[in-house]
Tab-separated table of C-alpha atoms and ligand atoms in Angstrom:
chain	number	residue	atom	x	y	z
A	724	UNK	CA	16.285	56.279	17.600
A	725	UNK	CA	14.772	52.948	16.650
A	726	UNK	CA	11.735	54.643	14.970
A	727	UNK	CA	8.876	52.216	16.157
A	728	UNK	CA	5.103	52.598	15.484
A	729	UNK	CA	2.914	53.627	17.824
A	730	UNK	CA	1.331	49.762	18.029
A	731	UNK	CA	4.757	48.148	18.353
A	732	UNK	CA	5.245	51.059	21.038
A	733	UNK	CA	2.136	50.270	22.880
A	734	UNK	CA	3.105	46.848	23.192
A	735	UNK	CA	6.283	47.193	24.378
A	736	UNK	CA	4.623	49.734	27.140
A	737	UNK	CA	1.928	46.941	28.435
A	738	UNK	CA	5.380	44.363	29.237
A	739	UNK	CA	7.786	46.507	29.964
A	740	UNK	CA	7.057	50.155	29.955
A	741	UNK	CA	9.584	52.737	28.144
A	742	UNK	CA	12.533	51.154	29.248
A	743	UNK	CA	12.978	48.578	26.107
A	744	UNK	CA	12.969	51.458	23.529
A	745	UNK	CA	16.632	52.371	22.200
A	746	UNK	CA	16.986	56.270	21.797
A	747	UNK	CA	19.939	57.495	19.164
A	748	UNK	CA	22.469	58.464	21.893
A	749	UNK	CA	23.250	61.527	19.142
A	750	UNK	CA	19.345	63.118	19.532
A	751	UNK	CA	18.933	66.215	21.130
A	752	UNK	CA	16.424	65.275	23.703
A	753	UNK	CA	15.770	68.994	24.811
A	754	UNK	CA	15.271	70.189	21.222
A	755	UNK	CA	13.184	67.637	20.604
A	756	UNK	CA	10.895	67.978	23.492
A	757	UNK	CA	10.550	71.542	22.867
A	758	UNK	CA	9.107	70.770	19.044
A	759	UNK	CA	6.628	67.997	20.121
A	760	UNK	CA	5.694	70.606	23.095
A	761	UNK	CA	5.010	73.186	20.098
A	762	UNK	CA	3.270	70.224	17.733
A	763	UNK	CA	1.040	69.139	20.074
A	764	UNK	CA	0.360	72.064	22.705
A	765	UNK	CA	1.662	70.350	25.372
A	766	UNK	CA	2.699	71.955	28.453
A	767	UNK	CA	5.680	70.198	30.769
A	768	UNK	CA	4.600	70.047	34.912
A	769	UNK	CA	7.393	69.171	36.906
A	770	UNK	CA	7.570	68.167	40.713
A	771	UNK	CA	10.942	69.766	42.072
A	772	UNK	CA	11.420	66.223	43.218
A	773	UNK	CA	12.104	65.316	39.906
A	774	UNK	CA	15.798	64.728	38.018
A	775	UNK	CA	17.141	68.479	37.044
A	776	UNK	CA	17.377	67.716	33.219
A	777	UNK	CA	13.556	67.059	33.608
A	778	UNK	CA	12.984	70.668	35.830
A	779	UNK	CA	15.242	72.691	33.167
A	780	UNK	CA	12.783	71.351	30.198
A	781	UNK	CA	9.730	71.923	32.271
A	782	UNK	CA	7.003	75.036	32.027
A	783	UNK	CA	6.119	75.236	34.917
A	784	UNK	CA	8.197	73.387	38.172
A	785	UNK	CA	5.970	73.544	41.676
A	786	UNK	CA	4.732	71.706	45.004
A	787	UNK	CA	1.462	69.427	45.046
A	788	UNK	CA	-0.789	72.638	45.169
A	789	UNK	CA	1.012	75.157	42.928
A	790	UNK	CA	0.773	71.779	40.496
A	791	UNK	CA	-2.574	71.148	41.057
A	792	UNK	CA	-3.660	75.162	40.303
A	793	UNK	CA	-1.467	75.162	37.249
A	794	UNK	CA	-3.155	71.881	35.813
A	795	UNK	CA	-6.417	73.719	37.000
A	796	UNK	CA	-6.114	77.056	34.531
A	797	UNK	CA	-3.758	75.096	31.733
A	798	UNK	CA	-5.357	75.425	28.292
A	799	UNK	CA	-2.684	73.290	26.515
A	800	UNK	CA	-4.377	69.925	25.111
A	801	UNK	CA	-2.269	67.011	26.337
A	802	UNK	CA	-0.502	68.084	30.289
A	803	UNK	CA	2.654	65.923	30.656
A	804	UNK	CA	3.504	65.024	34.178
A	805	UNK	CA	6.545	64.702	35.493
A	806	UNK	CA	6.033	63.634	39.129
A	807	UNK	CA	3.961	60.297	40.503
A	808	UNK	CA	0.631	58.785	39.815
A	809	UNK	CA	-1.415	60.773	42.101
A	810	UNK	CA	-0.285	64.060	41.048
A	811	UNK	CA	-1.298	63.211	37.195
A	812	UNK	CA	-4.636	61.280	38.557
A	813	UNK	CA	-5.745	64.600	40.196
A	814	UNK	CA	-4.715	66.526	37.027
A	815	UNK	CA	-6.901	64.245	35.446
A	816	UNK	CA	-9.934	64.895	37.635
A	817	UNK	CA	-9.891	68.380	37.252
A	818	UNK	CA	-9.207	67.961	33.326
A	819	UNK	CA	-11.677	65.185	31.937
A	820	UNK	CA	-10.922	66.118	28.201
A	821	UNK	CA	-7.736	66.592	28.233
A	822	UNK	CA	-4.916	63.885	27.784
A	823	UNK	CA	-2.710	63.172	30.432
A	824	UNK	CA	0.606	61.358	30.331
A	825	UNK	CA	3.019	59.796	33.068
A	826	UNK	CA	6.560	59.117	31.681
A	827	UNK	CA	6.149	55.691	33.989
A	828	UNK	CA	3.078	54.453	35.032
A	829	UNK	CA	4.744	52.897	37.916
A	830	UNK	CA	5.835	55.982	39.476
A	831	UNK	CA	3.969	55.476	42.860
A	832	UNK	CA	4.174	56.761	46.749
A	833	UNK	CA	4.740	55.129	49.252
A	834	UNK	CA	2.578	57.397	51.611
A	835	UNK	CA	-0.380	57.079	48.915
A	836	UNK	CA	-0.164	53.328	49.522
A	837	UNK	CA	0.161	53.544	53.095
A	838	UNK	CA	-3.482	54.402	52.754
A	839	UNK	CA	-5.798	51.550	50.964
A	840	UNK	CA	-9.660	53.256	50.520
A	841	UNK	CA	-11.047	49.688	51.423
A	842	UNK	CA	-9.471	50.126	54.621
A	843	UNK	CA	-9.993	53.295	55.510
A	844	UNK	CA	-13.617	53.539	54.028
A	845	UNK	CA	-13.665	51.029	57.487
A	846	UNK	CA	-11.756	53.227	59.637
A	847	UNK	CA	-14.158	56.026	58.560
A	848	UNK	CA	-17.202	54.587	59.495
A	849	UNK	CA	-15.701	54.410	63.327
A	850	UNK	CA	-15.645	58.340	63.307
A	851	UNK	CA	-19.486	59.018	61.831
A	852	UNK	CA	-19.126	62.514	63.516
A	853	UNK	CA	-15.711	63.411	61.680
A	854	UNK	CA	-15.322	65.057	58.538
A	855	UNK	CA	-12.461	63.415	56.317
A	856	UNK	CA	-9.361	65.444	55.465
A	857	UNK	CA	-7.208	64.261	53.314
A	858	UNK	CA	-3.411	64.814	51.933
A	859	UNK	CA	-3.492	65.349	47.987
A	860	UNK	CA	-1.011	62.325	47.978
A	861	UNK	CA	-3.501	59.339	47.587
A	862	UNK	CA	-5.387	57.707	45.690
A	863	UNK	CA	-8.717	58.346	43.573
A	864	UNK	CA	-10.413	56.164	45.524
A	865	UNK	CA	-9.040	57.824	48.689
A	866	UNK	CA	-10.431	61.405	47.267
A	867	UNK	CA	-13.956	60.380	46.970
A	868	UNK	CA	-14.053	59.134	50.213
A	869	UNK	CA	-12.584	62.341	51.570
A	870	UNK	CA	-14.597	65.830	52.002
A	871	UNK	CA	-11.420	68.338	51.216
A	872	UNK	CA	-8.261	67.566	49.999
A	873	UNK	CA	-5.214	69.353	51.563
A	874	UNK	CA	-1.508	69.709	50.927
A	875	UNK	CA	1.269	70.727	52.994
A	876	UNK	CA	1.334	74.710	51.969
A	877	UNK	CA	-2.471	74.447	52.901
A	878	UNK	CA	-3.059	72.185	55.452
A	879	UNK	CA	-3.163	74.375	57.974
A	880	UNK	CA	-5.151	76.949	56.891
A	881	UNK	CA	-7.810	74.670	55.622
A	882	UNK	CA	-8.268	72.925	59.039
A	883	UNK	CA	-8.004	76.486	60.694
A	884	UNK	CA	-11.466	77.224	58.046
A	885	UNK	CA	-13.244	74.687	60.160
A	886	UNK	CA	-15.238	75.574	63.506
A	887	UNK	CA	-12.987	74.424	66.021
A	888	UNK	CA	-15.675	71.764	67.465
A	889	UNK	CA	-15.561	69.854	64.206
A	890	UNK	CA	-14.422	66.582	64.879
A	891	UNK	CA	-11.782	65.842	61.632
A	892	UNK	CA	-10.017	62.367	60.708
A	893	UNK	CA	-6.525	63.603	58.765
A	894	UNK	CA	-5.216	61.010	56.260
A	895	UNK	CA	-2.859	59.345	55.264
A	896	UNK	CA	0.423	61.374	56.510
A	897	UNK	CA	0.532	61.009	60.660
A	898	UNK	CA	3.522	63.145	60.801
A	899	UNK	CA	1.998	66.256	58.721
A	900	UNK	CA	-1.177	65.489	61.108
A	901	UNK	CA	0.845	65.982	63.900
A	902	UNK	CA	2.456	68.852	63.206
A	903	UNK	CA	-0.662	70.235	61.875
A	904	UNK	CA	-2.621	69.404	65.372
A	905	UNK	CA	0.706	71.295	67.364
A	906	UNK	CA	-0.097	74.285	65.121
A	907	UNK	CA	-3.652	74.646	65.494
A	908	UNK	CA	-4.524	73.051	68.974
A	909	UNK	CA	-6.703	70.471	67.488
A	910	UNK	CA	-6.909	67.037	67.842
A	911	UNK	CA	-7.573	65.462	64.518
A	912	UNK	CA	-7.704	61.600	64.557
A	913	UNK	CA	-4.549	60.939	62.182
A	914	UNK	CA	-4.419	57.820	60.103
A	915	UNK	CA	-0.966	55.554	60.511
A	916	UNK	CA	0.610	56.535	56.946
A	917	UNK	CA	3.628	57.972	56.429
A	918	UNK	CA	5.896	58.651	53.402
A	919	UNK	CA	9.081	56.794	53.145
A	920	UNK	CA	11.855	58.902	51.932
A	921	UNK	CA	10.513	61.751	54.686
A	922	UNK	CA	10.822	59.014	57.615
A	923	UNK	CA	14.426	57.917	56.927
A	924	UNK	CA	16.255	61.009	58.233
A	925	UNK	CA	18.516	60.690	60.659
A	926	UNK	CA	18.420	63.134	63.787
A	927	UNK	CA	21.934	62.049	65.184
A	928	UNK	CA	23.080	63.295	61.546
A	929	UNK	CA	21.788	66.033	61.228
A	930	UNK	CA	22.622	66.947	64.963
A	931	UNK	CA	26.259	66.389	63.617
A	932	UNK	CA	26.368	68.430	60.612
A	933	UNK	CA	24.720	71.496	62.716
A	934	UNK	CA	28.224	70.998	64.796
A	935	UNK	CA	30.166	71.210	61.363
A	936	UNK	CA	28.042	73.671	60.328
A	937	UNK	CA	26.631	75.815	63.248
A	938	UNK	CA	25.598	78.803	60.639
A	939	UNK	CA	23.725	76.442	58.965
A	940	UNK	CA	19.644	76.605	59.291
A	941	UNK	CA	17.908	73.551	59.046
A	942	UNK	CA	15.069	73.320	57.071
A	943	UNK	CA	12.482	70.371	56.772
A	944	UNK	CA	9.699	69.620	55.240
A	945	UNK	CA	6.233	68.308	57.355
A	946	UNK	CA	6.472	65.218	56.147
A	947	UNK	CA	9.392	64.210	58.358
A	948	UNK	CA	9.195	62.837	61.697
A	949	UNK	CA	8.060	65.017	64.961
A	950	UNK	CA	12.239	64.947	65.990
A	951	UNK	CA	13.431	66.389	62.759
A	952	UNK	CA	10.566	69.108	62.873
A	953	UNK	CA	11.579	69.869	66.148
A	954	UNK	CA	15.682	70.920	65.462
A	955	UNK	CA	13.810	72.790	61.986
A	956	UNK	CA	14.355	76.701	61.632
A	957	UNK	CA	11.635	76.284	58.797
A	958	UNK	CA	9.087	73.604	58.169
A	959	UNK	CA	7.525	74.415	54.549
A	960	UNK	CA	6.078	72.459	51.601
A	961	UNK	CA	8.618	72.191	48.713
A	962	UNK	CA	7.703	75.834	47.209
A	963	UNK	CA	8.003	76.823	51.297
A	964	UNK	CA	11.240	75.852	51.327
A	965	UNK	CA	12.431	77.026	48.063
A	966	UNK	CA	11.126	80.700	49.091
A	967	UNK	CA	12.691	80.357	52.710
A	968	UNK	CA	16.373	79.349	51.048
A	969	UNK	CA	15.872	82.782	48.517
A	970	UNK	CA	14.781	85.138	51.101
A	971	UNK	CA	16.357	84.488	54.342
A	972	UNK	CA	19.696	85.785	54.804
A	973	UNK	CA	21.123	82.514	55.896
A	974	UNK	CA	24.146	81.369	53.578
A	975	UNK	CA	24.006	77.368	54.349
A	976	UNK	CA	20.950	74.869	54.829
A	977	UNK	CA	20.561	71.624	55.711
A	978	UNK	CA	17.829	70.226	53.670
A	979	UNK	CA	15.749	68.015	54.884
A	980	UNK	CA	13.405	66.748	51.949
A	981	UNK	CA	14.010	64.877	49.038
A	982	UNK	CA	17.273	65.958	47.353
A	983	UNK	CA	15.493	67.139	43.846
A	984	UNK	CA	15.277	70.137	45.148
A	985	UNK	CA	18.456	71.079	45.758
A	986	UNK	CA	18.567	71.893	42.015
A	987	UNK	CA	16.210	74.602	42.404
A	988	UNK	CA	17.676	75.689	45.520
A	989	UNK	CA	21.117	76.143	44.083
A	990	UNK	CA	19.814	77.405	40.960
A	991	UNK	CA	18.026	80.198	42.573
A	992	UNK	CA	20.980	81.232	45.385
A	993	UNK	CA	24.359	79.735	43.296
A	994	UNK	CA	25.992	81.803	46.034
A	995	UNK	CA	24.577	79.944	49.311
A	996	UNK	CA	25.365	76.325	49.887
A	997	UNK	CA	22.476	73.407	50.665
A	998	UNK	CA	23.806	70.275	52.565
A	999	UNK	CA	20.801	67.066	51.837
A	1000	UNK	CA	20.031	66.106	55.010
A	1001	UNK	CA	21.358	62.684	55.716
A	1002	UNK	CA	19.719	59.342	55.715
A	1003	UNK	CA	19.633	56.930	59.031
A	1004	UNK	CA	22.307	54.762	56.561
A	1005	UNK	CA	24.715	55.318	54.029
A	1006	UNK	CA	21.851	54.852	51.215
A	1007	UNK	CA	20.524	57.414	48.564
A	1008	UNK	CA	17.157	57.043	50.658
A	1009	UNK	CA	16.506	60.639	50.559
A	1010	UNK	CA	16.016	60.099	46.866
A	1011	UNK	CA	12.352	59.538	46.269
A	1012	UNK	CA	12.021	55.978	44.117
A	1013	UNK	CA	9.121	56.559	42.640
A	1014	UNK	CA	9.885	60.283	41.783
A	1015	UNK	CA	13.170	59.497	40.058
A	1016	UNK	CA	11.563	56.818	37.528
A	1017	UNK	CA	10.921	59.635	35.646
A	1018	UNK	CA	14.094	60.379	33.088
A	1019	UNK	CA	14.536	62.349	30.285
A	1020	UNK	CA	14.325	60.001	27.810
A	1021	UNK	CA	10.922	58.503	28.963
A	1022	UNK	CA	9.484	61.795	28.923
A	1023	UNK	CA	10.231	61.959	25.318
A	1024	UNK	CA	9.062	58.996	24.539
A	1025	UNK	CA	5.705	59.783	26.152
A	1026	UNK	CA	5.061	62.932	24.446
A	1027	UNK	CA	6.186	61.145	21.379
A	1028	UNK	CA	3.350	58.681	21.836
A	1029	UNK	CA	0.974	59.879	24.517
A	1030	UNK	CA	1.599	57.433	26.129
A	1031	UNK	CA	0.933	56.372	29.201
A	1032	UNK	CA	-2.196	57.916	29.461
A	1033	UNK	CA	-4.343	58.617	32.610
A	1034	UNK	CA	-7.367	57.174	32.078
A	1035	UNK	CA	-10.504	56.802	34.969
A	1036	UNK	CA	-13.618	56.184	35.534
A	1037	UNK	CA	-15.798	59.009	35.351
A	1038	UNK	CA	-18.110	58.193	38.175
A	1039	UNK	CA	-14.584	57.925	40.940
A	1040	UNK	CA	-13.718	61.080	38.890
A	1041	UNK	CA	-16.697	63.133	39.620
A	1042	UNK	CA	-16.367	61.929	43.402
A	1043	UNK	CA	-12.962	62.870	43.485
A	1044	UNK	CA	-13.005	66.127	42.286
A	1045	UNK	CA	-15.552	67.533	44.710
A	1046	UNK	CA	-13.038	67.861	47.966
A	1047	UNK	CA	-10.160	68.832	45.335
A	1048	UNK	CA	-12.417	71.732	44.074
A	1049	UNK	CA	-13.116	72.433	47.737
A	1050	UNK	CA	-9.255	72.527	48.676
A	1051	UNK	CA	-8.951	74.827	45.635
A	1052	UNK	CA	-11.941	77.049	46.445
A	1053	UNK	CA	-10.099	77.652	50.064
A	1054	UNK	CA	-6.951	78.477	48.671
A	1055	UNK	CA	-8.676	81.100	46.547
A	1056	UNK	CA	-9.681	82.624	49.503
A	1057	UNK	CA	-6.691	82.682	51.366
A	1058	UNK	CA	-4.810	83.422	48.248
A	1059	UNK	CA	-2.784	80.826	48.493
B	2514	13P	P1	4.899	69.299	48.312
B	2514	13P	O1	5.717	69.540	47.070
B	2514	13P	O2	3.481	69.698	48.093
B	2514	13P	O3	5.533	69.974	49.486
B	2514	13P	O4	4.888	67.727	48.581
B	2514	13P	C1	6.041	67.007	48.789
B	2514	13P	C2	5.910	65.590	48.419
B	2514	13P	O5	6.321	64.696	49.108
B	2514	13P	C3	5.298	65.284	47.155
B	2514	13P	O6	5.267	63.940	46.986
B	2515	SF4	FE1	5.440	59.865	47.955
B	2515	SF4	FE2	7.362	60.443	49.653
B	2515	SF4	FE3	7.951	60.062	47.090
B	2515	SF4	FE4	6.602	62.274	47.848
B	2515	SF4	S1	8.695	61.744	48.396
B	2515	SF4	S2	6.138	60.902	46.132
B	2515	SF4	S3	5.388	61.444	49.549
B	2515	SF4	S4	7.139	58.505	48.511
């Protein structure tokens, strides 16, 4: 590698992020990862979503809520994310002294965008009588404005832990809001977000490949559209999926998430077969953008220099953490 200082690193980071710093093609990136993980008491949290060289180096690989408990109990000093902004932000909140690092600041959602706190701090004060719930996959300033966070292997438990008069607005993902509402019988008011990569399946295809494939179960994530969910044998968050693939004696899935984790998948069951569910077009949509900014090499380089860091404000932070601790405290309960 082009051994650089940390100051020459941090500058290149502010223009251009990671991407302008040469790595010796000859290093062994996984051997080298695993010393700085020893040197610094790191530990390696990976989003199944992410690239498999990046899962295989990981210590622990998970959805949004197995993520969010792990980052919770973690007593390694720096907690390197692999997997977008908001799931390092709410590591973050719930770990004020520790450093956290993103491998590229830019790695965003599209769902966490679809939901601007400005706007909906608006579209809250229409519903005085509601209490906010809110998807883990936003912003900050979209958690303090919330009164318990949720993800998809919770959601529906946590609304079910409400009295079923309670008027609730669900933010930002409409589709996991619907589904959640057909579960439960309520009628949440659902704010108009959605998540990209989730939204670009195509039923027609899928319809298809259940004719090539008629033993094949289809399983989909919440996320997706009300017509996917309806041809699913198995609607689960990511770890809900990964558990339905190893346990059900089903040899052949169509997936219907983000392809990362068809690593895991095929990992865990080399002798079943997982078709991706395909896209509306002949693009690699049902590769998340954001997720896949991540590589190998800019992990390295930000446990090399800690850098990008997470860094907020620590009155957002305290007003963020309070639904996040709620979600957790449910989850406890239900020991989820
Ligand atoms: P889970 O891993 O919690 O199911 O979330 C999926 C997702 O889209 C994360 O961005
Ligand atoms: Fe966001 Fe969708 Fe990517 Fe998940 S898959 S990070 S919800 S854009």
């Amino acid at each position: 590698m082009v051994d650089i200082n940390i100051e020459k690193a941090e500058a290149i980071l502010e223009k251009k992020g990671f991407l302008d710093i040469d790595i010796n093609p000859s290093l062994d990136l996984f051997a080298e990862i695993e010393k700085i993980k020893k040197e610094k008491n790191a530990i390696i949290l990976a989003h199944y979503y992410q690239e498999p060289d990046i899962q295989d180096v990981a210590d622990y690989i998970g959805d949004s809520l197995g993520l969010a408990q792990k980052a919770q109990s973690t007593d390694a000093e720096m907690i390197v994310f692999a997997g977008v902004h908001f799931m390092a932000e709410t590591a973050k909140i719930l770990n004020p002294h520790k450093k956290v690092v993103l491998p590229d600041l830019n790695a965003g959602c599209s769902l966490s965008d679809s939901a601007p706190p400005e706007l909906f701090k608006l579209f809250k004060e229409k519903h005085p009588e509601h209490i906010v719930i809110t998807y883990i996959n936003c912003s900050a300033g979209m958690k303090a404005l919330s009164d318990i966070i949720c993800t998809s292997s919770n959601a529906q438990k946590i609304v079910e832990s409400l009295p079923e008069n309670q008027k609730i607005i669900f933010a930002p993902d409409r589709n996991l809001g619907a589904y959640i509402n057909k579960k439960t019988g309520r009628n949440m008011v659902l704010w108009n977000g959605a998540c990209m990569v989730h939204e670009i399946f195509s039923l027609e295809k899928i319809t298809k490949l259940k004719i090539r494939h008629p033993q094949a179960k289809v399983i989909a994530h919440p996320e997706c559209e009300e017509a996917v969910l309806a041809v699913a044998d198995f609607i689960g968050s990511t770890t809900g999926l990964l558990k339905f693939a190893q346990t059900d004696p089903a040899t052949s899935f169509i997936v219907a998430t983000e392809a990362g984790i068809l690593h895991q998948m095929q990992k865990n069951c080399p002798d079943k077969t997982f078709i991706p569910a395909p896209p509306d077009n002949s693009c690699a949509c049902n590769d998340c953008p954001y997720m896949k900014l991540n590589t190998l090499e800019k992990l390295y380089l930000c446990m090399k220099y800690e850098k990008p860091e997470i860094l907020m404000d620590e009155e957002l932070r305290i007003a963020a953490k309070k639904p996040i601790d709620k979600m957790l405290e449910i989850s406890a309960r239900y020991g989820l």
